[in-house]
Amino acid sequence: MGADISSFDFSSYLIKHRQSVESALDASLGPERPEQLREAMRYSLLAGGKRLRPILCLAACEFVGGNPDLALPTAVALEMIHTMSLIHDDLPAMDDDDLRRGRPTNHKVYGDAVAILAGDALLTRAFEMVALRSPGVSAESLLKVVGELSLLAGAPGLVGGQVVDLECEGKEVDLETLEFIHMHKTGALLKACVTSGALIGGASVEALNALSIYAKGIGLAFQIIDDVLDVTASSDVLGKTAGKDVLADKTTYPKLLGLAESRKRANDLVAEAKAALEPWKMNAEPLLALADYITDRDR
Ligand code: GRG
């Protein structure tokens, strides 16, 4: 490892960006009425979490030489979409879970109807953050980001992946279908984080192409490790119910390939992702470290 890369302090980088993301998330929710809706939105959005998605967005913006402050509203929007997907995923009609980010799930506290509506309000607020609350970013870039967000959230992304995932519960699923689910349910959002940050930073076509390969690799690796941690980690550490996949009879990477091979697959994907950024090595420390964080994490 070269001197420049080893001198990069990833831990300080994470702390700094997490702080700015947390303040921006807090400021993004106004005095919504009625009060119950405001509380339900704040309850899940400000419940912690690794904040990987907004940080990826800021890092991609920096990678292409952009000012990360300009990407902060979009970073917030991406965390809003992520959070709403968690709220809806936990509902009785979907994964039916009662623990998320170390606390009772949104519907356990506010009821199913308000949880659905809090999710809807976060999803729509995400588009508001980009379209109406992103000062200093050109209308052309914002339009492209809105396009990215609409593709990632809808049928071509999260919703499509979730429907296939639900359809496959209790069925034999091959690796190709599993990869489809993972790339849509999880990979699409991570890819949009990287792409939208880069768009706001004024990325070249070459950089966008490289980032798209990077994002594809880390997106699948992230979900493989999520599957692995579901088997190997405790609910206390995860902040969500461990062992859910086996209970729901879901096909996962560990089920199809075993734990060791799943980890190897995730490591290989991260190595491929990092290789795509090789020509930009000097600017890529945060994205390279974030890629490693995906496989090294314990929650
Ligand atoms: C977006 C319109 C719209 C609907 C959502 C419910 C649904 C459709 C999709 C489910 C998507 C889902 C919950 C995928 C799982 C992704 C995943 C691995 C989440 C865990 O992410 P972490 O570990 O969590 O980053 P924290 O809490 O750290 O943010």
Coordinates of C-alpha atoms and ligand atoms in Angstrom, one line a residue:
M1 CA 0.0 0.0 0.0
G2 CA 1.5 3.4 -1.0
A3 CA 2.2 6.2 1.6
D4 CA -0.7 8.3 0.4
I5 CA -3.3 5.6 0.8
S6 CA -2.0 4.5 4.3
S7 CA -2.0 8.1 5.5
F8 CA -5.8 8.4 4.8
D9 CA -7.7 8.4 8.1
F10 CA -10.9 6.6 7.3
S11 CA -12.2 6.6 10.9
S12 CA -12.0 10.5 11.0
Y13 CA -13.5 10.7 7.5
L14 CA -16.5 8.6 8.7
I15 CA -17.0 10.6 11.9
K16 CA -16.8 13.9 10.0
H17 CA -19.3 12.9 7.2
R18 CA -21.6 11.1 9.7
Q19 CA -21.8 14.3 11.7
S20 CA -22.7 16.5 8.7
V21 CA -25.2 13.9 7.5
E22 CA -26.9 13.6 11.0
S23 CA -27.3 17.5 11.2
A24 CA -28.7 17.6 7.6
L25 CA -31.1 14.8 8.3
D26 CA -32.3 16.6 11.5
A27 CA -32.8 19.8 9.6
S28 CA -34.6 18.1 6.7
L29 CA -37.7 17.5 8.7
G30 CA -39.8 20.6 9.5
P31 CA -42.8 21.1 11.7
E32 CA -44.9 18.6 9.8
R33 CA -48.6 18.4 10.8
P34 CA -50.1 16.4 12.2
E35 CA -47.7 15.8 15.1
Q36 CA -48.0 12.0 14.9
L37 CA -46.7 12.0 11.3
R38 CA -43.8 14.2 12.3
E39 CA -42.8 11.9 15.1
A40 CA -43.1 8.8 13.0
M41 CA -40.9 10.3 10.3
R42 CA -38.3 11.5 12.8
Y43 CA -38.4 8.2 14.8
S44 CA -37.0 6.2 11.9
L45 CA -34.9 8.8 10.0
L46 CA -33.0 9.8 13.1
A47 CA -32.6 6.4 14.6
G48 CA -29.0 6.0 13.7
G49 CA -27.8 3.5 11.2
K50 CA -24.5 3.4 9.5
R51 CA -25.4 6.2 7.1
L52 CA -23.4 4.4 4.4
R53 CA -25.6 5.6 1.5
P54 CA -25.3 9.3 2.1
I55 CA -21.6 9.0 2.8
L56 CA -21.1 7.1 -0.5
C57 CA -22.9 10.0 -2.2
L58 CA -20.6 12.6 -0.7
A59 CA -17.5 10.5 -1.4
A60 CA -18.5 10.0 -5.0
C61 CA -18.9 13.8 -5.3
E62 CA -15.5 14.4 -3.8
F63 CA -14.0 11.6 -6.0
V64 CA -14.8 13.6 -9.2
G65 CA -13.5 16.9 -7.6
G66 CA -16.9 18.3 -6.5
N67 CA -17.9 20.1 -3.4
P68 CA -19.6 17.6 -1.0
D69 CA -21.7 20.3 0.6
L70 CA -23.6 20.7 -2.7
A71 CA -24.5 17.0 -2.6
L72 CA -25.7 17.0 1.0
P73 CA -29.4 17.5 0.2
T74 CA -29.2 14.5 -2.2
A75 CA -27.3 12.5 0.4
V76 CA -30.2 13.2 2.8
A77 CA -32.7 12.2 0.1
L78 CA -31.0 8.8 -0.4
E79 CA -31.1 8.1 3.3
M80 CA -34.8 9.0 3.3
I81 CA -35.5 6.5 0.5
H82 CA -33.5 3.9 2.4
T83 CA -35.3 4.6 5.6
M84 CA -38.7 4.5 4.0
S85 CA -37.8 1.1 2.4
L86 CA -36.9 -0.2 5.9
I87 CA -40.2 1.0 7.4
H88 CA -42.2 -0.7 4.6
D89 CA -40.0 -3.8 4.6
D90 CA -40.7 -4.3 8.3
L91 CA -44.5 -4.2 7.9
P92 CA -46.6 -7.3 8.7
A93 CA -47.5 -7.6 5.0
M94 CA -43.7 -7.8 4.1
D95 CA -41.0 -9.1 6.4
D96 CA -43.1 -8.6 9.6
D97 CA -40.3 -7.5 11.9
D98 CA -40.4 -5.8 15.3
L99 CA -36.8 -4.6 15.7
R100 CA -34.9 -2.1 13.5
R101 CA -31.9 0.0 14.3
G102 CA -32.0 -1.3 17.8
R103 CA -35.5 -0.1 18.6
P104 CA -39.1 -1.3 17.9
T105 CA -40.1 -0.9 14.3
N106 CA -42.1 2.1 13.1
H107 CA -45.4 0.2 12.8
K108 CA -45.0 -1.3 16.3
V109 CA -44.9 2.3 17.7
Y110 CA -47.3 4.2 15.4
G111 CA -49.4 1.5 13.9
D112 CA -49.4 0.1 10.3
A113 CA -51.3 3.0 8.7
V114 CA -49.1 5.8 10.1
A115 CA -45.9 3.7 9.3
I116 CA -47.0 3.4 5.7
L117 CA -47.8 7.1 5.5
A118 CA -44.5 8.1 7.2
G119 CA -42.7 6.0 4.6
D120 CA -44.7 7.7 1.8
A121 CA -43.9 11.2 3.3
L122 CA -40.2 10.3 3.5
L123 CA -40.2 9.1 -0.1
T124 CA -41.8 12.3 -1.4
R125 CA -39.6 14.5 0.8
A126 CA -36.6 12.9 -0.8
F127 CA -37.6 14.3 -4.2
E128 CA -38.4 17.6 -2.5
M129 CA -34.8 17.7 -1.1
V130 CA -33.3 17.3 -4.6
A131 CA -35.7 19.4 -6.6
L132 CA -36.4 22.3 -4.2
R133 CA -33.7 22.2 -1.5
S134 CA -30.4 21.8 -3.4
P135 CA -29.0 25.4 -3.7
G136 CA -26.0 25.9 -5.9
V137 CA -26.6 22.8 -8.1
S138 CA -27.6 23.3 -11.7
A139 CA -31.1 22.4 -12.8
E140 CA -29.7 20.1 -15.4
S141 CA -27.8 18.0 -12.7
L142 CA -30.8 18.0 -10.4
L143 CA -33.0 16.7 -13.2
K144 CA -30.6 13.9 -13.8
V145 CA -30.5 13.1 -10.1
V146 CA -34.3 13.1 -10.0
G147 CA -34.2 10.6 -12.9
E148 CA -31.7 8.4 -11.1
L149 CA -33.8 8.4 -7.9
S150 CA -37.1 7.6 -9.7
L151 CA -35.5 4.6 -11.4
L152 CA -33.9 3.2 -8.3
A153 CA -37.0 3.5 -6.1
G154 CA -39.6 2.2 -8.5
A155 CA -40.3 -1.0 -10.4
P156 CA -36.9 -1.0 -12.1
G157 CA -35.2 -0.9 -8.7
L158 CA -36.3 -1.4 -5.1
V159 CA -40.0 -2.1 -5.6
G160 CA -39.3 -4.7 -8.4
G161 CA -36.6 -6.4 -6.3
Q162 CA -38.9 -6.5 -3.3
V163 CA -41.7 -8.1 -5.2
V164 CA -39.5 -10.8 -6.6
D165 CA -38.1 -11.4 -3.1
L166 CA -41.6 -11.8 -1.7
E167 CA -42.6 -14.1 -4.6
C168 CA -39.6 -16.3 -3.9
E169 CA -40.1 -16.9 -0.2
G170 CA -40.3 -20.7 0.5
K171 CA -39.3 -21.6 -3.1
E172 CA -36.1 -23.0 -4.6
V173 CA -34.2 -20.0 -6.0
D174 CA -31.2 -20.2 -8.3
L175 CA -28.1 -17.9 -8.1
E176 CA -29.2 -15.9 -11.0
T177 CA -32.6 -15.0 -9.5
L178 CA -31.0 -14.3 -6.1
E179 CA -28.6 -11.9 -7.8
F180 CA -31.5 -10.2 -9.5
I181 CA -33.2 -9.7 -6.1
H182 CA -30.0 -8.4 -4.5
M183 CA -29.1 -6.1 -7.3
H184 CA -32.6 -4.5 -7.3
K185 CA -33.4 -4.5 -3.6
T186 CA -30.1 -3.3 -2.4
G187 CA -27.6 -2.7 -5.3
A188 CA -29.8 -0.2 -7.1
L189 CA -29.8 2.2 -4.2
L190 CA -26.1 2.0 -3.6
K191 CA -25.5 2.6 -7.3
A192 CA -27.8 5.7 -7.2
C193 CA -25.8 7.0 -4.2
V194 CA -22.6 6.8 -6.2
T195 CA -24.0 8.1 -9.5
S196 CA -25.9 11.0 -8.1
G197 CA -23.0 12.2 -6.0
A198 CA -20.8 12.0 -9.1
L199 CA -23.4 13.8 -11.2
I200 CA -23.5 16.7 -8.8
G201 CA -19.7 16.8 -8.7
G202 CA -19.7 17.2 -12.5
A203 CA -18.3 13.7 -13.3
S204 CA -16.8 12.9 -16.8
V205 CA -18.3 10.0 -18.7
E206 CA -15.2 7.9 -18.0
A207 CA -15.5 8.5 -14.2
L208 CA -19.2 7.7 -14.3
N209 CA -18.5 4.5 -16.1
A210 CA -15.8 3.5 -13.6
L211 CA -18.1 4.4 -10.7
S212 CA -20.9 2.4 -12.2
I213 CA -18.6 -0.8 -12.2
Y214 CA -17.5 0.1 -8.6
A215 CA -21.1 0.5 -7.4
K216 CA -22.3 -2.7 -9.0
G217 CA -19.5 -4.6 -7.1
I218 CA -20.1 -3.1 -3.8
G219 CA -23.9 -3.3 -4.1
L220 CA -23.9 -7.1 -4.5
A221 CA -21.1 -7.5 -1.9
F222 CA -23.1 -5.4 0.6
Q223 CA -26.1 -7.7 0.4
I224 CA -24.0 -10.9 0.5
I225 CA -22.5 -9.7 3.7
D226 CA -26.0 -8.8 5.0
D227 CA -27.0 -12.4 4.3
V228 CA -23.8 -13.7 6.1
L229 CA -24.4 -11.4 9.1
D230 CA -28.0 -12.6 9.4
V231 CA -26.5 -16.0 10.2
T232 CA -23.4 -15.1 12.1
A233 CA -24.3 -12.0 14.2
S234 CA -26.6 -11.4 17.1
S235 CA -29.8 -9.2 17.1
D236 CA -28.1 -7.0 19.7
V237 CA -25.2 -6.2 17.4
L238 CA -27.2 -5.9 14.3
G239 CA -30.0 -3.8 15.8
K240 CA -32.5 -6.0 13.8
T241 CA -33.7 -9.5 14.2
A242 CA -30.9 -12.0 13.4
G243 CA -31.7 -15.3 11.8
K244 CA -34.8 -13.9 9.9
D245 CA -33.8 -15.4 6.5
V246 CA -33.8 -19.0 7.8
L247 CA -37.0 -18.4 9.6
A248 CA -38.7 -17.0 6.5
D249 CA -37.2 -19.8 4.4
K250 CA -35.4 -17.3 2.2
T251 CA -32.8 -18.3 -0.3
T252 CA -29.6 -16.5 0.5
Y253 CA -25.9 -16.6 -0.5
P254 CA -24.9 -18.7 2.6
K255 CA -27.8 -21.1 1.8
L256 CA -26.6 -21.5 -1.8
L257 CA -22.8 -21.3 -1.4
G258 CA -22.1 -21.7 2.3
L259 CA -20.6 -19.1 4.6
A260 CA -16.9 -19.3 3.5
E261 CA -17.7 -19.2 -0.2
S262 CA -20.2 -16.3 0.3
R263 CA -17.5 -14.3 2.0
K264 CA -15.0 -15.1 -0.7
R265 CA -17.6 -13.9 -3.3
A266 CA -18.1 -10.6 -1.5
N267 CA -14.3 -10.1 -1.2
D268 CA -13.9 -10.8 -4.9
L269 CA -16.6 -8.3 -5.8
V270 CA -15.1 -5.6 -3.6
A271 CA -11.7 -6.3 -5.2
E272 CA -13.2 -5.9 -8.7
A273 CA -15.0 -2.7 -7.5
K274 CA -11.8 -1.2 -6.3
A275 CA -9.9 -2.2 -9.4
A276 CA -12.3 -0.1 -11.5
L277 CA -11.0 3.0 -9.7
E278 CA -7.4 2.2 -10.2
P279 CA -6.7 5.0 -12.8
W280 CA -8.0 7.5 -10.1
K281 CA -6.1 6.0 -7.2
M282 CA -5.0 9.3 -5.7
N283 CA -8.5 10.6 -5.3
A284 CA -10.1 7.3 -4.5
E285 CA -9.1 6.7 -0.8
P286 CA -12.5 7.3 0.7
L287 CA -14.3 5.1 -1.9
L288 CA -11.7 2.4 -1.6
A289 CA -12.0 2.4 2.2
L290 CA -15.8 2.4 2.0
A291 CA -15.6 -0.7 -0.3
D292 CA -13.4 -2.5 2.3
Y293 CA -15.8 -1.4 5.1
I294 CA -18.6 -3.2 3.3
T295 CA -16.9 -6.6 3.8
D296 CA -15.2 -5.9 7.1
R297 CA -18.3 -4.6 9.0
D298 CA -19.9 -6.5 11.8
R299 CA -23.4 -5.0 11.5
Ligands
GRG1 C1 -38.6 2.6 -2.3 C2 -40.9 3.0 -3.2 C3 -40.0 2.2 -2.4 C4 -40.5 1.0 -1.8 C5 -39.7 0.1 -1.0 C6 -39.9 -2.4 1.0 C7 -39.2 -2.2 -0.3 C8 -39.9 -1.4 -1.4 C9 -37.9 -2.7 -0.5 C10 -37.1 -3.4 0.5 C11 -35.7 -2.9 0.4 C12 -34.9 -3.5 1.5 C13 -35.3 -3.3 2.9 C14 -33.7 -4.0 1.2 C15 -32.7 -4.5 2.2 C16 -31.5 -3.5 2.2 C17 -30.6 -3.7 3.4 C18 -29.5 -4.7 3.3 C19 -30.8 -2.9 4.4 C20 -29.9 -2.8 5.6 O1 -29.0 -1.7 5.3 P1 -28.0 -1.2 6.4 O2 -27.3 -2.3 7.0 O3 -28.9 -0.5 7.5 O4 -27.1 -0.1 5.8 P2 -28.6 0.8 8.4 O5 -29.7 0.7 9.5 O6 -27.2 0.8 8.9 O7 -28.9 2.0 7.5

